[in-house]
Amino acid sequence: MSNHSLRQTVPTLLVGTFFLGLLLILFTPYDLRETSLFVYFTAVTLIATAFSITAVFQNQGMRRYIHLLISAGNVCFITYLIGHQFALSIGNDRMPFIQNFLYLIMSLIVITQSIEIRTLKLRTFDIFALFSFLIVSALHLFLHLNTGGSYTSNSNGFEEQMVLISLYMMLCFLYLNRISPVGQRFRVFLLIGILGFTITSILNQLFVFGGIGHELLHLLQVCSVFIISISYVFDEQTEEALVYDSVVDYVVYSTVVMLFMLASDRLLGTDVLNSMIANAVLLLLIRQFVVAKQNALISYRLHTVNTNLEVAVTSKAHELEIREQQYRSLFAYHAEPIFLFDLHGEVLSVNEAGSSVLGHDTETLIGSNILDIIEPEDRFAYTTVLHDLTSGRPQTLDVAVITGDGSKRVWQLMNIPMIIDGEVEGIYAIVKDITQMIVQQEQIYHQANHDSLTGLHNRYALQEQIERLIGEGKPFSLMFSDLDGFKEINDQFGHRMGDELLQHIGKRLRDALLPNEYAGRLGGDEFIVVAEHGDDETLVERLRRIVYRPPYFMDGTLVEIHASFGIVRYPEHGSTLKHLLSNADLAMYKAKDKGRNETILFAPELRADKEERKLLMEGLDSALEKGEISLYLQPQIDASTKAIIGAEALMRWKRDGIFIPPSQFIPIAEETGHIHDLGRWMIHETFQLMYAFEQGDIHLPKLSVNLSVRQLFDEHLIEYLTSLFKRFPIEPSRLNFELTETVAAHHSDRVLTRINELKALGIKLSIDDFGTGYSSLAYLVRYPIDELKIPREFTMQLEENREYQTVTATIVAMARQLGMELVAEGVETAYQENFLRKIGCDSMQGYRYAKPMPLDEFVIYYMKQSM
């Protein structure tokens, strides 16, 4: 039976024990009463002894000693019962008091053990001792005065001291129960049992009871023994309070107290004064033992604290030593240069990589100032960083430095505050040499924004400038020029002479322009000049005078060249770049129609296809409702395995049985706002198609769809996409939105916010026609772009133009360094495929593999490729 179940039966056992004994006393025949009660009392005491012996084996240390004392007391009581029953001379009168003495010693052990309780105060026990002493002394004096001295002559002092200890013990137990909830029921049972046994023993000694009164006293003693013995089931203490305590101390202490109690009346006498002295000495003995135990506790605690502190200090010192070694290893052997300097820039420490990259030894660098090696133009910015680092936040800054050999490098310094006790005491600077990256970025930027033949801005750089002016709302003029008779020059003198002529024209154009004018080559013999002013006539005259009117001397030949000009003005002649270029082109060809060396300012009537444009605009109003808009797919192929790795979703418009090129209706849709509905339809169809693929047997890794500028900045875009994800629960990473470089070039903060929102949905992003627009590493690093698409314009020139090969290879290398994927568009020949694979681009899209096709044809194509 477990202690928990035994606790529930204890009240029943106690009540049953008492009333069964009472029934035996009242209803057993007189001649059988003594024998029956002897057997009953002995049996109950033996059962109680079995409980106490069980507790001896279940506990350890002082708890075992406590229950051993209880067991010894029970044996004394059994001896007393046997001696009383059979009239044996075995010290029968002393056995109950020896038993009671053992119980009292056990109680003192419980009290002494409780000095572990933090809130326990020894002064409180002194007050209990004084109160018990005064009560017992007053009782002794009262009995002495009322019995005429007979009490003093009949008393041997032992009973009085037992009363003294019992009273003291009762006050202590009650106090312990008040301040310590642990073990309350255990102490209550001990208190009831010991007080019950002590009182009955003293009453039995002082008064002579006979008959039923005598048997009732025995019954109460038996019940008290049973209560004391079974109290262990309520002991909630799981471990020793004083684990270091010694049983020997209590044995010696118990012996001294017992001898004193037995001999005090013989040594001091039993009169009032001597009895008070004996009681006081007894209480002093108890207090002295408690003080000794408390001192032992303090000593033990001090020893434990010192030991734990010593272990903690040793462990902490070892841990700090390990951390210091780890720090030294990280600092000293780090591949990147690391400097440690104070808040003023004075170098306190530097690793081997740092001294090596600067070409100085460590001793020379320590004590120098980091500002001394930084270029003067960057010193102020870095001084500001040093000041700002006192806030405790790391900062990164790019600075130009001069090494020991005088060479100039560009460092990216990651500055990390060294914080000690909450204060910034120094700065760690981790160096990353980005010189090569800066050079490469400048090369890529120049190649992407300048015409390789003339050195002028290419059409994409001009597009950036024009889009910037449009975004700022500044009026400007755009002049579209085309050389007159250039084809004849090529035919007569060859393409080498034609290229040389274009180079000379480019140089003259640069010399002829003012600071607020920009020139660029669109391709072939077409040039554009943008002027942030409205003086078109003066500009045209200056260009003709400086660039076109003077002849060119090449290879001993004078070559005369003229140009036709078409001029448009923003915003009168168009609100977008495409409209301006289209109108300028119309004006330029109108100038050619008039004859060479002419200039035409655009007028609306020049647009011969105005009616067709109107029809397209009207047709877009109902194209979706009539089902004229359809979705085509063009596969993207891994050229090394010929496996389908994705597809691009394209929009097609079939009107009256004729396909209208996207290049015609998309600009109109963007201008009129139809692009919003068309774009939403395209996205919806893409989601629905991907969901159908995932539910079927087509496992398309990626489906790309173009996202226009207007769609990107639609304030309801994210909400719309979220609703589509709920309706069509597809894997977001398999959806790829293609953005143009124009998007990245403008409203960068808005773009970054929207791109981050798209990435939060799990959608992948790519830059379409990379290199035909902004083409700057700045936005590539800033935006979380997953993929770059090499434009068809580059791919088509790979066989004939080495410059395009160089630019394309540079783009591929840069994308690899930035961890981006690549897809080459417009691949049509084996040469293009082999060149792209050679430079590291395996993902391709173009007519070499498949044209854009309707959904049903794409499914058939996919199935054939998967076989």
mmCIF file of N, CA, C and O in Angstrom, residues 105-187:
data_model
loop_
_atom_site.group_PDB
_atom_site.id
_atom_site.type_symbol
_atom_site.label_atom_id
_atom_site.label_comp_id
_atom_site.label_asym_id
_atom_site.label_seq_id
_atom_site.Cartn_x
_atom_site.Cartn_y
_atom_site.Cartn_z
ATOM 1 N N ILE A 105 13.103 13.127 23.118
ATOM 2 C CA ILE A 105 14.384 13.345 22.426
ATOM 3 C C ILE A 105 14.157 13.391 20.921
ATOM 4 O O ILE A 105 14.722 14.229 20.204
ATOM 5 N N MET A 106 13.289 12.494 20.459
ATOM 6 C CA MET A 106 12.967 12.487 19.034
ATOM 7 C C MET A 106 12.335 13.812 18.627
ATOM 8 O O MET A 106 12.636 14.362 17.554
ATOM 9 N N SER A 107 11.482 14.372 19.460
ATOM 10 C CA SER A 107 10.853 15.652 19.160
ATOM 11 C C SER A 107 11.870 16.776 19.112
ATOM 12 O O SER A 107 11.815 17.670 18.254
ATOM 13 N N LEU A 108 12.836 16.717 20.052
ATOM 14 C CA LEU A 108 13.883 17.740 20.037
ATOM 15 C C LEU A 108 14.718 17.662 18.759
ATOM 16 O O LEU A 108 15.171 18.678 18.226
ATOM 17 N N ILE A 109 14.907 16.455 18.250
ATOM 18 C CA ILE A 109 15.644 16.294 16.982
ATOM 19 C C ILE A 109 14.868 16.955 15.849
ATOM 20 O O ILE A 109 15.437 17.654 15.009
ATOM 21 N N VAL A 110 13.535 16.732 15.832
ATOM 22 C CA VAL A 110 12.716 17.348 14.790
ATOM 23 C C VAL A 110 12.821 18.863 14.867
ATOM 24 O O VAL A 110 12.949 19.554 13.847
ATOM 25 N N ILE A 111 12.782 19.376 16.114
ATOM 26 C CA ILE A 111 12.890 20.827 16.292
ATOM 27 C C ILE A 111 14.265 21.327 15.849
ATOM 28 O O ILE A 111 14.394 22.320 15.125
ATOM 29 N N THR A 112 15.293 20.610 16.280
ATOM 30 C CA THR A 112 16.658 21.020 15.936
ATOM 31 C C THR A 112 16.880 20.986 14.429
ATOM 32 O O THR A 112 17.526 21.859 13.857
ATOM 33 N N GLN A 113 16.332 19.965 13.798
ATOM 34 C CA GLN A 113 16.476 19.865 12.343
ATOM 35 C C GLN A 113 15.806 21.037 11.633
ATOM 36 O O GLN A 113 16.170 21.374 10.515
ATOM 37 N N SER A 114 14.838 21.666 12.260
ATOM 38 C CA SER A 114 14.085 22.735 11.618
ATOM 39 C C SER A 114 14.822 24.061 11.611
ATOM 40 O O SER A 114 14.315 25.039 11.072
ATOM 41 N N ILE A 115 15.996 24.108 12.226
ATOM 42 C CA ILE A 115 16.727 25.381 12.195
ATOM 43 C C ILE A 115 17.232 25.717 10.801
ATOM 44 O O ILE A 115 17.770 26.786 10.555
ATOM 45 N N GLU A 116 17.057 24.773 9.846
ATOM 46 C CA GLU A 116 17.403 25.056 8.437
ATOM 47 C C GLU A 116 16.471 26.105 7.845
ATOM 48 O O GLU A 116 16.822 26.823 6.919
ATOM 49 N N ILE A 117 15.244 26.216 8.404
ATOM 50 C CA ILE A 117 14.265 27.154 7.863
ATOM 51 C C ILE A 117 14.798 28.575 7.994
ATOM 52 O O ILE A 117 15.221 28.995 9.075
ATOM 53 N N ARG A 118 14.804 29.327 6.872
ATOM 54 C CA ARG A 118 15.454 30.634 6.832
ATOM 55 C C ARG A 118 14.821 31.627 7.815
ATOM 56 O O ARG A 118 15.487 32.477 8.379
ATOM 57 N N THR A 119 13.472 31.542 7.960
ATOM 58 C CA THR A 119 12.768 32.521 8.789
ATOM 59 C C THR A 119 12.785 32.166 10.273
ATOM 60 O O THR A 119 12.230 32.895 11.092
ATOM 61 N N LEU A 120 13.380 31.022 10.619
ATOM 62 C CA LEU A 120 13.376 30.572 12.007
ATOM 63 C C LEU A 120 14.387 31.382 12.816
ATOM 64 O O LEU A 120 15.533 31.555 12.404
ATOM 65 N N LYS A 121 13.943 31.888 13.984
ATOM 66 C CA LYS A 121 14.813 32.701 14.839
ATOM 67 C C LYS A 121 15.014 31.996 16.177
ATOM 68 O O LYS A 121 14.050 31.549 16.807
ATOM 69 N N LEU A 122 16.266 31.885 16.601
ATOM 70 C CA LEU A 122 16.589 31.220 17.872
ATOM 71 C C LEU A 122 15.978 31.974 19.047
ATOM 72 O O LEU A 122 15.612 31.363 20.063
ATOM 73 N N ARG A 123 15.833 33.287 18.922
ATOM 74 C CA ARG A 123 15.246 34.075 20.012
ATOM 75 C C ARG A 123 13.825 33.613 20.311
ATOM 76 O O ARG A 123 13.380 33.633 21.466
ATOM 77 N N THR A 124 13.113 33.202 19.267
ATOM 78 C CA THR A 124 11.746 32.711 19.489
ATOM 79 C C THR A 124 11.744 31.486 20.380
ATOM 80 O O THR A 124 10.918 31.357 21.303
ATOM 81 N N PHE A 125 12.667 30.555 20.173
ATOM 82 C CA PHE A 125 12.748 29.355 21.016
ATOM 83 C C PHE A 125 13.173 29.708 22.441
ATOM 84 O O PHE A 125 12.763 29.052 23.403
ATOM 85 N N ASP A 126 13.993 30.748 22.581
ATOM 86 C CA ASP A 126 14.362 31.206 23.935
ATOM 87 C C ASP A 126 13.121 31.698 24.679
ATOM 88 O O ASP A 126 12.952 31.440 25.882
ATOM 89 N N ILE A 127 12.250 32.402 23.957
ATOM 90 C CA ILE A 127 11.008 32.890 24.585
ATOM 91 C C ILE A 127 10.127 31.715 24.992
ATOM 92 O O ILE A 127 9.536 31.702 26.078
ATOM 93 N N PHE A 128 10.035 30.691 24.111
ATOM 94 C CA PHE A 128 9.261 29.494 24.451
ATOM 95 C C PHE A 128 9.834 28.810 25.692
ATOM 96 O O PHE A 128 9.080 28.331 26.561
ATOM 97 N N ALA A 129 11.172 28.738 25.757
ATOM 98 C CA ALA A 129 11.818 28.096 26.912
ATOM 99 C C ALA A 129 11.518 28.864 28.196
ATOM 100 O O ALA A 129 11.195 28.274 29.246
ATOM 101 N N LEU A 130 11.623 30.217 28.130
ATOM 102 C CA LEU A 130 11.348 31.038 29.312
ATOM 103 C C LEU A 130 9.883 30.892 29.734
ATOM 104 O O LEU A 130 9.581 30.756 30.933
ATOM 105 N N PHE A 131 8.974 30.895 28.745
ATOM 106 C CA PHE A 131 7.551 30.760 29.065
ATOM 107 C C PHE A 131 7.267 29.403 29.721
ATOM 108 O O PHE A 131 6.545 29.319 30.726
ATOM 109 N N SER A 132 7.845 28.331 29.173
ATOM 110 C CA SER A 132 7.653 26.987 29.744
ATOM 111 C C SER A 132 8.227 26.914 31.159
ATOM 112 O O SER A 132 7.622 26.318 32.068
ATOM 113 N N PHE A 133 9.391 27.532 31.348
ATOM 114 C CA PHE A 133 10.035 27.537 32.667
ATOM 115 C C PHE A 133 9.159 28.234 33.703
ATOM 116 O O PHE A 133 8.962 27.742 34.832
ATOM 117 N N LEU A 134 8.588 29.390 33.307
ATOM 118 C CA LEU A 134 7.757 30.141 34.247
ATOM 119 C C LEU A 134 6.478 29.380 34.568
ATOM 120 O O LEU A 134 6.040 29.348 35.738
ATOM 121 N N ILE A 135 5.863 28.745 33.557
ATOM 122 C CA ILE A 135 4.628 27.995 33.790
ATOM 123 C C ILE A 135 4.884 26.832 34.742
ATOM 124 O O ILE A 135 4.142 26.607 35.729
ATOM 125 N N VAL A 136 5.941 26.050 34.481
ATOM 126 C CA VAL A 136 6.238 24.880 35.322
ATOM 127 C C VAL A 136 6.633 25.308 36.735
ATOM 128 O O VAL A 136 6.223 24.695 37.723
ATOM 129 N N SER A 137 7.399 26.409 36.812
ATOM 130 C CA SER A 137 7.798 26.900 38.151
ATOM 131 C C SER A 137 6.579 27.357 38.934
ATOM 132 O O SER A 137 6.445 27.083 40.144
ATOM 133 N N ALA A 138 5.689 28.062 38.251
ATOM 134 C CA ALA A 138 4.471 28.517 38.924
ATOM 135 C C ALA A 138 3.622 27.329 39.368
ATOM 136 O O ALA A 138 3.051 27.328 40.478
ATOM 137 N N LEU A 139 3.531 26.294 38.505
ATOM 138 C CA LEU A 139 2.772 25.107 38.860
ATOM 139 C C LEU A 139 3.392 24.400 40.057
ATOM 140 O O LEU A 139 2.679 23.947 40.974
ATOM 141 N N HIS A 140 4.724 24.282 40.045
ATOM 142 C CA HIS A 140 5.424 23.646 41.178
ATOM 143 C C HIS A 140 5.151 24.409 42.492
ATOM 144 O O HIS A 140 4.856 23.800 43.529
ATOM 145 N N LEU A 141 5.246 25.754 42.405
ATOM 146 C CA LEU A 141 5.013 26.572 43.607
ATOM 147 C C LEU A 141 3.577 26.452 44.080
ATOM 148 O O LEU A 141 3.306 26.357 45.289
ATOM 149 N N PHE A 142 2.639 26.401 43.128
ATOM 150 C CA PHE A 142 1.230 26.277 43.487
ATOM 151 C C PHE A 142 0.969 24.952 44.218
ATOM 152 O O PHE A 142 0.313 24.913 45.275
ATOM 153 N N LEU A 143 1.475 23.865 43.661
ATOM 154 C CA LEU A 143 1.268 22.556 44.289
ATOM 155 C C LEU A 143 1.980 22.488 45.644
ATOM 156 O O LEU A 143 1.476 21.881 46.595
ATOM 157 N N HIS A 144 3.133 23.101 45.725
ATOM 158 C CA HIS A 144 3.878 23.096 46.993
ATOM 159 C C HIS A 144 3.098 23.825 48.088
ATOM 160 O O HIS A 144 3.014 23.348 49.236
ATOM 161 N N LEU A 145 2.509 24.948 47.767
ATOM 162 C CA LEU A 145 1.783 25.723 48.763
ATOM 163 C C LEU A 145 0.454 25.072 49.138
ATOM 164 O O LEU A 145 0.006 25.149 50.290
ATOM 165 N N ASN A 146 -0.206 24.407 48.205
ATOM 166 C CA ASN A 146 -1.521 23.844 48.453
ATOM 167 C C ASN A 146 -1.471 22.446 49.054
ATOM 168 O O ASN A 146 -2.487 21.969 49.548
ATOM 169 N N THR A 147 -0.337 21.788 48.981
ATOM 170 C CA THR A 147 -0.240 20.434 49.556
ATOM 171 C C THR A 147 0.562 20.418 50.841
ATOM 172 O O THR A 147 0.847 19.344 51.381
ATOM 173 N N GLY A 148 0.931 21.625 51.271
ATOM 174 C CA GLY A 148 1.651 21.701 52.536
ATOM 175 C C GLY A 148 3.028 21.053 52.469
ATOM 176 O O GLY A 148 3.523 20.533 53.456
ATOM 177 N N GLY A 149 3.597 21.013 51.355
ATOM 178 C CA GLY A 149 4.953 20.472 51.212
ATOM 179 C C GLY A 149 4.995 19.015 50.859
ATOM 180 O O GLY A 149 6.066 18.460 50.615
ATOM 181 N N SER A 150 3.804 18.339 50.834
ATOM 182 C CA SER A 150 3.805 16.899 50.515
ATOM 183 C C SER A 150 4.181 16.648 49.062
ATOM 184 O O SER A 150 4.799 15.627 48.736
ATOM 185 N N TYR A 151 3.830 17.610 48.159
ATOM 186 C CA TYR A 151 4.185 17.435 46.743
ATOM 187 C C TYR A 151 5.695 17.409 46.585
ATOM 188 O O TYR A 151 6.257 16.579 45.862
ATOM 189 N N THR A 152 6.362 18.297 47.293
ATOM 190 C CA THR A 152 7.815 18.376 47.167
ATOM 191 C C THR A 152 8.479 17.119 47.691
ATOM 192 O O THR A 152 9.438 16.592 47.119
ATOM 193 N N SER A 153 7.945 16.576 48.774
ATOM 194 C CA SER A 153 8.562 15.388 49.359
ATOM 195 C C SER A 153 8.284 14.143 48.527
ATOM 196 O O SER A 153 9.104 13.224 48.468
ATOM 197 N N ASN A 154 7.106 14.077 47.841
ATOM 198 C CA ASN A 154 6.754 12.889 47.054
ATOM 199 C C ASN A 154 7.313 12.941 45.618
ATOM 200 O O ASN A 154 7.436 11.919 44.966
ATOM 201 N N SER A 155 7.581 14.167 45.118
ATOM 202 C CA SER A 155 8.029 14.310 43.726
ATOM 203 C C SER A 155 9.507 13.979 43.623
ATOM 204 O O SER A 155 10.296 14.300 44.519
ATOM 205 N N ASN A 156 9.880 13.310 42.493
ATOM 206 C CA ASN A 156 11.299 13.015 42.240
ATOM 207 C C ASN A 156 11.883 13.933 41.179
ATOM 208 O O ASN A 156 13.022 13.742 40.770
ATOM 209 N N GLY A 157 11.137 14.922 40.648
ATOM 210 C CA GLY A 157 11.651 15.897 39.678
ATOM 211 C C GLY A 157 11.566 15.431 38.242
ATOM 212 O O GLY A 157 11.551 16.243 37.315
ATOM 213 N N PHE A 158 11.523 14.136 38.026
ATOM 214 C CA PHE A 158 11.510 13.618 36.639
ATOM 215 C C PHE A 158 10.212 13.991 35.933
ATOM 216 O O PHE A 158 10.223 14.422 34.786
ATOM 217 N N GLU A 159 9.095 13.812 36.684
ATOM 218 C CA GLU A 159 7.811 14.134 36.081
ATOM 219 C C GLU A 159 7.721 15.618 35.736
ATOM 220 O O GLU A 159 7.209 16.010 34.683
ATOM 221 N N GLU A 160 8.219 16.441 36.626
ATOM 222 C CA GLU A 160 8.146 17.887 36.380
ATOM 223 C C GLU A 160 8.966 18.284 35.149
ATOM 224 O O GLU A 160 8.533 19.108 34.331
ATOM 225 N N GLN A 161 10.124 17.680 35.005
ATOM 226 C CA GLN A 161 10.955 17.994 33.838
ATOM 227 C C GLN A 161 10.319 17.464 32.553
ATOM 228 O O GLN A 161 10.459 18.056 31.481
ATOM 229 N N MET A 162 9.613 16.332 32.671
ATOM 230 C CA MET A 162 8.901 15.830 31.493
ATOM 231 C C MET A 162 7.805 16.807 31.082
ATOM 232 O O MET A 162 7.591 17.055 29.882
ATOM 233 N N VAL A 163 7.093 17.369 32.070
ATOM 234 C CA VAL A 163 6.075 18.369 31.762
ATOM 235 C C VAL A 163 6.723 19.596 31.125
ATOM 236 O O VAL A 163 6.209 20.174 30.159
ATOM 237 N N LEU A 164 7.872 20.013 31.656
ATOM 238 C CA LEU A 164 8.585 21.172 31.129
ATOM 239 C C LEU A 164 8.941 20.963 29.647
ATOM 240 O O LEU A 164 8.675 21.815 28.786
ATOM 241 N N ILE A 165 9.538 19.804 29.373
ATOM 242 C CA ILE A 165 9.956 19.527 28.000
ATOM 243 C C ILE A 165 8.738 19.396 27.077
ATOM 244 O O ILE A 165 8.745 19.845 25.926
ATOM 245 N N SER A 166 7.684 18.777 27.584
ATOM 246 C CA SER A 166 6.481 18.611 26.775
ATOM 247 C C SER A 166 5.884 19.960 26.401
ATOM 248 O O SER A 166 5.460 20.184 25.252
ATOM 249 N N LEU A 167 5.808 20.870 27.396
ATOM 250 C CA LEU A 167 5.276 22.197 27.125
ATOM 251 C C LEU A 167 6.145 22.942 26.112
ATOM 252 O O LEU A 167 5.642 23.568 25.161
ATOM 253 N N TYR A 168 7.443 22.847 26.302
ATOM 254 C CA TYR A 168 8.383 23.512 25.384
ATOM 255 C C TYR A 168 8.245 22.949 23.965
ATOM 256 O O TYR A 168 8.209 23.666 22.972
ATOM 257 N N MET A 169 8.147 21.619 23.922
ATOM 258 C CA MET A 169 8.016 20.949 22.627
ATOM 259 C C MET A 169 6.711 21.365 21.940
ATOM 260 O O MET A 169 6.678 21.608 20.725
ATOM 261 N N MET A 170 5.605 21.453 22.678
ATOM 262 C CA MET A 170 4.324 21.818 22.095
ATOM 263 C C MET A 170 4.379 23.221 21.490
ATOM 264 O O MET A 170 3.922 23.437 20.360
ATOM 265 N N LEU A 171 4.972 24.182 22.214
ATOM 266 C CA LEU A 171 5.075 25.539 21.684
ATOM 267 C C LEU A 171 5.933 25.584 20.410
ATOM 268 O O LEU A 171 5.603 26.269 19.434
ATOM 269 N N CYS A 172 7.034 24.807 20.453
ATOM 270 C CA CYS A 172 7.916 24.793 19.279
ATOM 271 C C CYS A 172 7.216 24.192 18.067
ATOM 272 O O CYS A 172 7.322 24.707 16.947
ATOM 273 N N PHE A 173 6.488 23.090 18.270
ATOM 274 C CA PHE A 173 5.807 22.454 17.148
ATOM 275 C C PHE A 173 4.752 23.368 16.554
ATOM 276 O O PHE A 173 4.594 23.465 15.334
ATOM 277 N N LEU A 174 3.989 24.034 17.432
ATOM 278 C CA LEU A 174 2.960 24.942 16.937
ATOM 279 C C LEU A 174 3.569 26.099 16.149
ATOM 280 O O LEU A 174 3.048 26.526 15.115
ATOM 281 N N TYR A 175 4.706 26.592 16.626
ATOM 282 C CA TYR A 175 5.381 27.680 15.922
ATOM 283 C C TYR A 175 5.911 27.221 14.562
ATOM 284 O O TYR A 175 5.781 27.914 13.548
ATOM 285 N N LEU A 176 6.481 26.015 14.546
ATOM 286 C CA LEU A 176 6.997 25.476 13.282
ATOM 287 C C LEU A 176 5.874 25.289 12.264
ATOM 288 O O LEU A 176 6.039 25.559 11.073
ATOM 289 N N ASN A 177 4.731 24.822 12.709
ATOM 290 C CA ASN A 177 3.601 24.634 11.798
ATOM 291 C C ASN A 177 3.094 25.961 11.243
ATOM 292 O O ASN A 177 2.545 26.019 10.146
ATOM 293 N N ARG A 178 3.292 27.011 12.010
ATOM 294 C CA ARG A 178 2.820 28.327 11.552
ATOM 295 C C ARG A 178 3.715 28.909 10.460
ATOM 296 O O ARG A 178 3.227 29.528 9.513
ATOM 297 N N ILE A 179 5.021 28.697 10.559
ATOM 298 C CA ILE A 179 5.935 29.342 9.607
ATOM 299 C C ILE A 179 6.373 28.416 8.491
ATOM 300 O O ILE A 179 6.926 28.869 7.482
ATOM 301 N N SER A 180 6.161 27.109 8.632
ATOM 302 C CA SER A 180 6.612 26.172 7.597
ATOM 303 C C SER A 180 5.476 25.229 7.219
ATOM 304 O O SER A 180 5.072 24.385 8.020
ATOM 305 N N PRO A 181 4.934 25.335 6.006
ATOM 306 C CA PRO A 181 3.840 24.446 5.595
ATOM 307 C C PRO A 181 4.296 23.016 5.342
ATOM 308 O O PRO A 181 3.484 22.097 5.380
ATOM 309 N N VAL A 182 5.589 22.816 5.090
ATOM 310 C CA VAL A 182 6.089 21.475 4.791
ATOM 311 C C VAL A 182 6.155 20.665 6.079
ATOM 312 O O VAL A 182 6.771 21.077 7.058
ATOM 313 N N GLY A 183 5.535 19.494 6.103
ATOM 314 C CA GLY A 183 5.595 18.587 7.257
ATOM 315 C C GLY A 183 4.666 18.957 8.392
ATOM 316 O O GLY A 183 4.872 18.494 9.528
ATOM 317 N N GLN A 184 3.650 19.775 8.120
ATOM 318 C CA GLN A 184 2.747 20.206 9.192
ATOM 319 C C GLN A 184 2.015 19.018 9.805
ATOM 320 O O GLN A 184 1.996 18.842 11.042
ATOM 321 N N ARG A 185 1.410 18.163 8.988
ATOM 322 C CA ARG A 185 0.625 17.038 9.523
ATOM 323 C C ARG A 185 1.528 16.038 10.254
ATOM 324 O O ARG A 185 1.109 15.426 11.247
ATOM 325 N N PHE A 186 2.749 15.875 9.746
ATOM 326 C CA PHE A 186 3.703 15.003 10.435
ATOM 327 C C PHE A 186 3.959 15.494 11.858
ATOM 328 O O PHE A 186 3.912 14.727 12.830
ATOM 329 N N ARG A 187 4.212 16.811 11.995
ATOM 330 C CA ARG A 187 4.485 17.364 13.326
ATOM 331 C C ARG A 187 3.242 17.347 14.206
ATOM 332 O O ARG A 187 3.330 17.141 15.419
#
